[in-house]
Amino acid sequence: MNVLVLNCGSSTVKFQLIATDLESIAQNADRRLARGAVERIGGEAIITLHAEGREALKSTAPVRDARAAVDLIIRWACSENSGIAEVRSVADVHAIGHRVVHGGERFTHSVLITDEVVRGIEDCIDLAPLHNPANLKGITAAREVFGVGIPEVAVFDTAFHQTLPDYAYLYGLPYQYYRRHRIRRYGFHGTSHRYIAYRYRQLRNIARGETNVITLHLGNGCSAALIRGGDSVDTSMGLTPLEGLMMGTRSGDIDPAIVDFIAAKEGLTAQEVETLLNKQSGLIGISGLTNDMRELLDEARENDDRRARLAIEIFCYRIRKYIGSYLAAMGGADALIFAGGIGENSAEVRERICEGLQWFGLEIDAERNALQTGGREGLISRDGSRLAAYVIPTDEELLIARDTVRCVRGAPQRF
Ligand code: ADP
């Protein structure tokens, strides 16, 4: 089955084409046919189209909306030019898997999209006002391009964290706000944390129920998850992705009274302060330079820039504090697992996060750590380290494609 995986944001459509089916899943023999993105939709878009085993094609062209972007992607995939032998016409795409950010409490697993599911995703718009409308546009766009007959599946970022116990997902707020407005911790990056935990148990050859780890998704957005017996039992992002670790442009945890304080001092509305916390804080806010960790590491190394160093230090310190609290909450764990652009590529950041965790029995192997960059997967702690550490490059698209196949084939879902 050829599955088109779509990740539709407000001005971006990212995609992958993956050939998979129940048998390929069982044998780990899924095949990636193509990937790419259409960015800056609404104006002169930047288009990247990359068929497996070929050079990536980069171009620009005016792209009006998500529908035009999906149309462009599929026209390219079907063209001789793309070199994708498996896809010669629209009919060769058999199903579509959509990344949907917020599924609220309703969606605990991936689902085939029906009118009722669309209404359910609409009901979650107030919880994710920036993301869910863009995801819905992607669903409509795909229907328009492929016709209503094509099965579409929604895979939710929040679903994996629906196993959190109530004492972990409730805030210390008056309980009626949870009842009335569903204010609680939902967590995000769920498909990523789920993939990392799945891959870990494959590497270790252990059962799902034996998976007791802390997963760290460190990209532009960052989150940690505590996984016990294969289930997510705590995670750092909350009602929105703003809570938890410090990120590229997000503050992460702050004293909530700061919102009002900044609003009064700077003459801003609450909405403006929220934007500031989401877009101008974190690494970029502290350094005053960039939200890009690679650039900060260069600045710190080459120019000994004080605020670049400080931003990196706060970033690592916050993560270490979360690891410590999760180890306490679970009474220890078997492994820490790093993923995301920073987690997968920066041996230096990983080493700095792990400094001081020797107390918990973590012994990083400097040589192994240095080797794990650029998408490589493997152990970075010493043999016999009581708390192990791994790098596992995440692959959300693969899980989205697999969930899509399982939903379409009516097979049980494996979370
Ligand atoms: P997103 O969350 O947008 O998917 P990524 O997972 O690609 O982002 O992560 C982006 C982050 O990863 C950026 O801060 C980038 O600087 C960082 N990164 C990528 N490669 C490296 C590297 N070699 N060293 C340090 N940081 C890196």
Coordinates of C-alpha atoms and ligand atoms in Angstrom, one line a residue:
M1 CA 0.0 0.0 0.0
N2 CA 1.4 3.4 -1.0
V3 CA 0.7 5.9 1.8
L4 CA 1.0 9.6 1.5
V5 CA 1.9 11.1 4.9
L6 CA 0.9 14.7 5.2
N7 CA 1.9 17.2 7.9
C8 CA 0.1 20.4 7.2
G9 CA 1.0 23.6 9.1
S10 CA -0.3 27.1 8.7
S11 CA 2.0 27.8 5.7
T12 CA 3.8 24.5 5.2
V13 CA 2.9 21.1 3.8
K14 CA 5.5 18.4 4.6
F15 CA 5.0 15.0 3.1
Q16 CA 6.5 11.5 2.7
L17 CA 5.4 8.7 0.5
I18 CA 5.9 5.3 2.1
A19 CA 5.2 1.8 0.7
T20 CA 4.1 -0.4 3.5
D21 CA 1.5 -3.0 4.5
L22 CA 0.8 -5.4 7.3
E23 CA 3.5 -7.8 6.1
S24 CA 6.1 -5.1 5.6
I25 CA 5.4 -3.8 9.1
A26 CA 5.9 -7.3 10.6
Q27 CA 9.2 -7.6 8.8
N28 CA 10.3 -4.0 9.2
A29 CA 10.5 -3.8 5.4
D30 CA 8.6 -0.5 4.8
R31 CA 10.1 1.5 2.0
R32 CA 10.3 5.3 1.8
L33 CA 9.7 6.4 -1.8
A34 CA 9.9 10.1 -1.4
R35 CA 9.8 13.1 0.9
G36 CA 9.7 16.8 0.8
A37 CA 8.0 20.0 1.7
V38 CA 6.2 23.1 0.3
E39 CA 7.0 26.0 2.5
R40 CA 5.7 29.6 2.6
I41 CA 2.4 28.7 1.0
G42 CA 0.3 31.8 0.1
G43 CA 3.2 33.5 -1.7
E44 CA 6.3 32.4 -3.6
A45 CA 6.7 28.9 -2.1
I46 CA 9.9 27.0 -1.5
I47 CA 9.5 23.5 -2.8
T48 CA 11.6 20.5 -2.0
L49 CA 10.9 17.2 -3.7
H50 CA 13.2 14.3 -3.0
A51 CA 12.6 10.8 -4.4
E52 CA 14.6 8.1 -2.6
G53 CA 18.0 7.5 -4.2
R54 CA 17.9 10.7 -6.3
E55 CA 19.0 14.2 -5.9
A56 CA 16.6 16.5 -4.0
L57 CA 14.9 19.0 -6.4
K58 CA 14.6 22.6 -5.0
S59 CA 12.5 25.3 -6.7
T60 CA 10.2 28.2 -6.0
A61 CA 6.7 28.8 -7.5
P62 CA 3.6 30.6 -6.4
V63 CA 1.4 28.2 -4.4
R64 CA -2.0 29.5 -3.3
D65 CA -3.1 27.1 -0.5
A66 CA -2.8 23.6 0.9
R67 CA -4.9 22.1 -1.9
A68 CA -2.5 23.6 -4.5
A69 CA 0.4 22.2 -2.5
V70 CA -1.0 18.7 -2.3
D71 CA -1.8 18.9 -6.0
L72 CA 1.7 19.9 -6.9
I73 CA 3.2 17.1 -4.8
I74 CA 1.1 14.4 -6.4
R75 CA 1.6 15.7 -9.9
W76 CA 5.3 15.5 -9.4
A77 CA 5.2 12.1 -7.8
C78 CA 3.2 10.8 -10.8
S79 CA 5.4 12.4 -13.4
E80 CA 8.2 10.5 -15.2
N81 CA 10.5 13.1 -13.8
S82 CA 10.2 12.0 -10.2
G83 CA 11.5 8.5 -11.0
I84 CA 9.1 6.9 -8.5
A85 CA 8.3 3.7 -10.3
E86 CA 5.5 2.7 -7.8
V87 CA 3.4 5.8 -8.5
R88 CA 2.3 6.4 -12.0
S89 CA -1.2 7.9 -11.4
V90 CA -3.2 9.3 -8.5
A91 CA -4.8 5.8 -8.1
D92 CA -1.4 4.5 -7.1
V93 CA -1.7 6.4 -3.8
H94 CA -3.9 4.1 -1.7
A95 CA -4.3 6.0 1.6
I96 CA -3.4 9.2 3.3
G97 CA -2.1 9.6 6.9
H98 CA -2.4 13.0 8.5
R99 CA -0.5 14.3 11.4
V100 CA -3.1 16.1 13.6
V101 CA -1.8 18.0 16.6
H102 CA -4.6 18.0 19.1
G103 CA -7.0 15.1 19.7
G104 CA -8.1 16.2 23.2
E105 CA -9.3 13.4 25.4
R106 CA -11.4 11.9 22.7
F107 CA -8.8 10.5 20.4
T108 CA -6.6 7.9 22.2
H109 CA -5.6 6.1 19.0
S110 CA -5.3 6.8 15.3
V111 CA -8.6 6.7 13.4
L112 CA -10.1 6.5 9.9
I113 CA -11.4 10.0 9.1
T114 CA -15.2 10.3 8.9
D115 CA -17.4 13.3 9.1
E116 CA -17.7 12.6 12.8
V117 CA -14.0 12.5 13.2
V118 CA -13.7 15.8 11.4
R119 CA -16.2 17.3 13.9
G120 CA -14.2 15.9 16.7
I121 CA -11.0 17.6 15.4
E122 CA -13.0 20.8 15.0
D123 CA -14.1 20.5 18.7
C124 CA -10.4 20.5 19.7
I125 CA -9.7 23.8 17.9
D126 CA -9.9 25.9 21.0
L127 CA -7.2 23.7 22.5
A128 CA -4.9 24.1 19.5
P129 CA -6.1 27.2 17.6
L130 CA -3.0 27.5 15.4
H131 CA -2.6 23.8 14.5
N132 CA -5.9 22.0 14.2
P133 CA -7.4 24.4 11.6
A134 CA -4.3 23.8 9.4
N135 CA -4.5 20.1 9.8
L136 CA -8.2 20.2 8.9
K137 CA -7.3 22.2 5.8
G138 CA -4.9 19.4 4.8
I139 CA -7.7 16.8 5.3
T140 CA -10.0 18.8 3.0
A141 CA -7.3 19.5 0.5
A142 CA -6.5 15.8 0.2
R143 CA -10.1 14.9 -0.3
E144 CA -10.4 17.5 -3.0
V145 CA -7.3 16.2 -4.8
F146 CA -7.8 12.5 -4.4
G147 CA -11.6 12.3 -4.3
V148 CA -13.8 11.2 -1.3
G149 CA -13.1 7.5 -2.0
I150 CA -9.5 7.5 -0.6
P151 CA -9.2 6.4 3.0
E152 CA -7.7 9.1 5.2
V153 CA -6.4 8.5 8.7
A154 CA -5.7 10.9 11.5
V155 CA -2.7 10.3 13.8
F156 CA -2.7 12.6 16.8
D157 CA 0.3 14.1 18.6
T158 CA -1.6 13.9 21.9
A159 CA -2.8 10.3 21.6
F160 CA 0.2 8.5 23.0
H161 CA 0.0 10.6 26.2
Q162 CA -3.6 9.7 26.9
T163 CA -2.4 7.0 29.3
L164 CA -1.1 9.6 31.8
P165 CA -2.7 9.0 35.2
D166 CA -4.9 11.8 36.6
Y167 CA -2.4 12.9 39.2
A168 CA 0.1 13.6 36.4
Y169 CA -2.3 15.3 33.9
L170 CA -4.2 17.5 36.4
Y171 CA -3.0 21.0 37.3
G172 CA -3.4 22.3 40.8
L173 CA -6.3 24.5 39.6
P174 CA -9.9 24.5 40.8
Y175 CA -11.2 21.2 39.5
Q176 CA -14.2 22.7 37.8
Y177 CA -11.9 24.2 35.1
Y178 CA -10.9 20.7 34.1
R179 CA -14.6 19.7 34.0
R180 CA -15.8 22.8 32.2
H181 CA -12.9 23.6 29.9
R182 CA -10.9 20.4 29.8
I183 CA -7.8 22.2 31.1
R184 CA -5.2 19.5 31.8
R185 CA -1.8 18.3 30.5
Y186 CA -2.2 16.7 27.1
G187 CA 1.4 16.6 26.0
F188 CA 2.7 16.6 22.4
H189 CA 5.3 15.0 20.1
G190 CA 3.4 11.8 21.1
T191 CA 4.1 10.0 17.8
S192 CA 7.8 10.8 18.2
H193 CA 8.0 9.5 21.8
R194 CA 6.1 6.4 20.8
Y195 CA 8.4 5.7 17.9
I196 CA 11.5 6.2 20.1
A197 CA 10.2 3.8 22.7
Y198 CA 9.2 1.3 20.1
R199 CA 12.6 1.3 18.4
Y200 CA 14.3 1.0 21.8
R201 CA 12.5 -2.2 22.6
Q202 CA 13.4 -3.5 19.2
L203 CA 17.0 -2.7 19.7
R204 CA 17.0 -4.3 23.1
N205 CA 14.7 -7.2 22.0
I206 CA 12.4 -6.7 25.0
A207 CA 8.6 -6.7 25.4
R208 CA 6.6 -3.5 25.4
G209 CA 5.7 -4.0 29.0
E210 CA 9.4 -4.0 29.9
T211 CA 10.0 -0.6 28.4
N212 CA 10.9 1.8 31.3
V213 CA 12.6 4.8 29.8
I214 CA 12.8 8.6 29.6
T215 CA 12.6 9.9 26.0
L216 CA 13.9 13.3 25.1
H217 CA 12.7 14.9 21.8
L218 CA 15.0 17.8 21.4
G219 CA 14.3 19.7 18.2
N220 CA 13.1 23.2 17.7
G221 CA 10.3 22.2 20.0
C222 CA 11.5 20.1 22.9
S223 CA 9.7 17.7 25.2
A224 CA 10.5 14.8 27.6
A225 CA 8.3 11.8 28.3
L226 CA 8.4 9.2 31.1
I227 CA 7.5 5.8 29.8
R228 CA 6.6 3.0 32.1
G229 CA 5.7 -0.5 30.9
G230 CA 5.5 1.0 27.3
D231 CA 2.9 3.6 28.3
S232 CA 3.5 7.4 28.6
V233 CA 2.9 8.2 32.3
D234 CA 4.2 11.8 32.3
T235 CA 5.4 14.4 29.8
S236 CA 6.7 17.9 29.9
M237 CA 4.4 19.7 27.5
G238 CA 1.0 20.6 28.9
L239 CA -2.3 22.1 27.7
T240 CA -0.2 23.6 25.0
P241 CA 3.4 23.0 23.7
L242 CA 4.6 26.0 25.8
E243 CA 5.2 24.2 29.0
G244 CA 8.2 22.2 30.1
L245 CA 11.7 22.3 28.7
M246 CA 13.2 25.5 27.3
M247 CA 13.1 25.4 23.5
G248 CA 14.3 27.3 20.5
T249 CA 11.8 30.1 20.8
R250 CA 9.6 29.0 23.7
S251 CA 10.2 29.8 27.3
G252 CA 9.1 26.4 28.8
D253 CA 8.2 26.5 32.5
I254 CA 7.8 30.0 34.0
D255 CA 6.0 31.4 37.0
P256 CA 2.5 32.1 35.7
A257 CA 2.4 35.4 37.5
I258 CA 5.1 36.6 35.0
V259 CA 2.5 36.9 32.3
D260 CA 0.5 39.6 34.1
F261 CA 3.7 41.3 35.3
I262 CA 5.2 41.7 31.8
A263 CA 1.8 42.8 30.5
A264 CA 1.6 45.6 33.0
K265 CA 5.2 46.6 32.7
E266 CA 5.4 46.5 29.0
G267 CA 1.8 47.6 28.2
L268 CA 1.1 44.3 26.4
T269 CA -2.1 42.3 26.2
A270 CA -2.1 38.7 27.6
Q271 CA -2.2 37.5 24.0
E272 CA 0.9 39.5 23.1
V273 CA 2.7 38.1 26.1
E274 CA 1.7 34.6 25.1
T275 CA 3.2 35.2 21.6
L276 CA 6.4 36.5 23.3
L277 CA 6.6 33.4 25.3
N278 CA 6.1 31.2 22.2
K279 CA 8.2 33.0 19.6
Q280 CA 10.7 35.3 21.3
S281 CA 11.9 33.4 24.3
G282 CA 13.9 30.3 24.9
L283 CA 17.3 30.0 23.1
I284 CA 16.6 33.1 21.0
G285 CA 15.3 35.1 23.9
I286 CA 18.3 34.4 26.2
S287 CA 21.0 34.6 23.5
G288 CA 19.5 37.5 21.6
L289 CA 21.1 35.8 18.5
T290 CA 19.3 32.7 17.2
N291 CA 17.0 29.8 18.1
D292 CA 19.4 27.5 16.2
M293 CA 21.4 25.3 18.6
R294 CA 24.2 24.7 16.0
E295 CA 24.8 28.4 15.6
L296 CA 24.8 28.9 19.4
L297 CA 27.4 26.2 19.9
D298 CA 29.5 27.8 17.2
E299 CA 29.1 31.3 18.8
A300 CA 30.1 29.9 22.2
R301 CA 33.1 28.0 20.8
E302 CA 34.4 30.6 18.4
N303 CA 33.6 33.9 20.0
D304 CA 33.0 32.8 23.6
D305 CA 29.7 34.7 23.5
R306 CA 28.4 35.0 27.0
R307 CA 24.7 34.8 26.3
A308 CA 25.1 32.0 23.8
R309 CA 26.9 30.0 26.5
L310 CA 24.2 31.0 29.0
A311 CA 21.4 29.9 26.6
I312 CA 23.0 26.5 26.1
E313 CA 23.6 26.1 29.8
I314 CA 20.0 26.9 30.8
F315 CA 18.8 24.5 28.0
C316 CA 20.9 21.6 29.4
Y317 CA 20.2 22.4 33.0
R318 CA 16.5 22.3 32.5
I319 CA 16.6 19.0 30.8
R320 CA 18.7 17.5 33.5
K321 CA 16.2 18.7 36.1
Y322 CA 13.4 17.0 34.3
I323 CA 15.4 13.8 34.0
G324 CA 16.0 13.9 37.7
S325 CA 12.4 14.5 38.6
Y326 CA 11.3 11.6 36.2
L327 CA 13.8 9.3 37.7
A328 CA 12.4 10.1 41.1
A329 CA 8.8 9.8 39.9
M330 CA 9.4 6.3 38.5
G331 CA 12.0 5.1 41.0
G332 CA 14.7 4.8 38.3
A333 CA 14.6 4.0 34.6
D334 CA 16.6 1.7 32.3
A335 CA 17.6 4.3 29.7
L336 CA 17.5 7.9 28.5
I337 CA 16.9 8.2 24.8
F338 CA 17.8 11.3 22.8
A339 CA 16.1 12.3 19.5
G340 CA 15.2 15.4 17.5
G341 CA 17.6 17.6 15.6
I342 CA 19.6 18.5 18.7
G343 CA 19.3 15.1 20.4
E344 CA 20.4 13.2 17.3
N345 CA 23.3 15.5 16.2
S346 CA 24.9 17.2 19.1
A347 CA 27.3 15.0 21.2
E348 CA 28.3 18.1 23.1
V349 CA 24.7 18.9 24.2
R350 CA 24.1 15.3 25.1
E351 CA 27.3 15.2 27.2
R352 CA 26.4 18.4 29.0
I353 CA 22.9 17.2 29.8
C354 CA 24.3 14.0 31.2
E355 CA 26.9 15.7 33.4
G356 CA 26.0 15.1 37.0
L357 CA 23.8 12.1 36.2
Q358 CA 26.6 9.7 37.3
W359 CA 24.9 9.7 40.6
F360 CA 22.0 7.8 39.0
G361 CA 24.4 5.3 37.5
L362 CA 24.8 6.9 34.1
E363 CA 28.3 6.5 32.5
I364 CA 28.6 8.1 29.1
D365 CA 31.1 6.6 26.7
A366 CA 32.8 9.6 25.1
E367 CA 33.8 7.7 22.0
R368 CA 30.3 6.2 21.4
N369 CA 28.7 9.6 22.1
A370 CA 30.9 11.3 19.5
L371 CA 30.0 8.7 16.9
Q372 CA 26.2 9.1 17.1
T373 CA 25.5 12.0 14.8
G374 CA 23.8 12.5 11.4
G375 CA 21.0 10.0 11.8
R376 CA 23.0 7.1 13.4
E377 CA 21.3 5.0 16.0
G378 CA 22.9 3.4 19.0
L379 CA 24.1 3.2 22.6
I380 CA 26.2 6.1 24.0
S381 CA 26.7 4.9 27.5
R382 CA 29.4 2.4 28.7
D383 CA 28.6 -1.3 28.8
G384 CA 27.3 -2.1 32.3
S385 CA 26.1 1.5 33.0
R386 CA 23.2 1.1 35.4
L387 CA 21.3 3.8 33.5
A388 CA 21.9 3.5 29.8
A389 CA 21.7 6.2 27.2
Y390 CA 20.8 5.9 23.5
V391 CA 20.4 8.1 20.4
I392 CA 17.5 7.0 18.4
P393 CA 16.6 9.2 15.4
T394 CA 12.9 9.7 15.4
D395 CA 10.6 8.7 12.5
E396 CA 7.1 10.0 13.1
E397 CA 6.2 9.6 9.4
L398 CA 6.8 5.9 9.6
L399 CA 4.4 5.4 12.5
I400 CA 1.8 7.6 10.7
A401 CA 2.1 5.4 7.6
R402 CA 1.9 2.2 9.7
D403 CA -1.1 3.4 11.7
T404 CA -2.8 4.4 8.4
V405 CA -2.3 0.8 7.0
R406 CA -3.6 -0.7 10.3
C407 CA -6.7 1.5 10.3
V408 CA -7.4 0.9 6.6
R409 CA -6.9 -2.9 7.0
G410 CA -9.0 -3.0 10.2
A411 CA -6.0 -4.5 12.0
P412 CA -5.5 -3.8 15.7
Q413 CA -3.5 -0.8 16.6
R414 CA -0.2 -1.2 18.5
F415 CA 0.6 1.8 20.6
Ligands
ADP1 P1 11.9 20.6 14.3 O1 11.5 20.5 15.7 O2 11.6 21.9 13.7 O3 11.6 19.4 13.5 P2 14.6 19.6 14.3 O4 14.3 18.4 15.0 O5 15.2 19.5 12.9 O6 13.5 20.7 14.3 O7 15.7 20.3 15.2 C1 16.2 21.6 14.9 C2 17.3 21.9 15.9 O8 18.4 20.9 15.8 C3 18.0 23.3 15.6 O9 18.2 23.9 16.9 C4 19.3 22.9 15.0 O10 20.3 23.8 15.3 C5 19.6 21.6 15.8 N1 20.7 20.8 15.2 C6 20.7 20.2 14.0 N2 22.0 19.7 13.7 C7 22.7 20.0 14.8 C8 24.1 19.8 15.2 N3 24.9 19.1 14.4 N4 24.5 20.2 16.4 C9 23.7 20.9 17.2 N5 22.4 21.2 16.9 C10 21.9 20.7 15.7

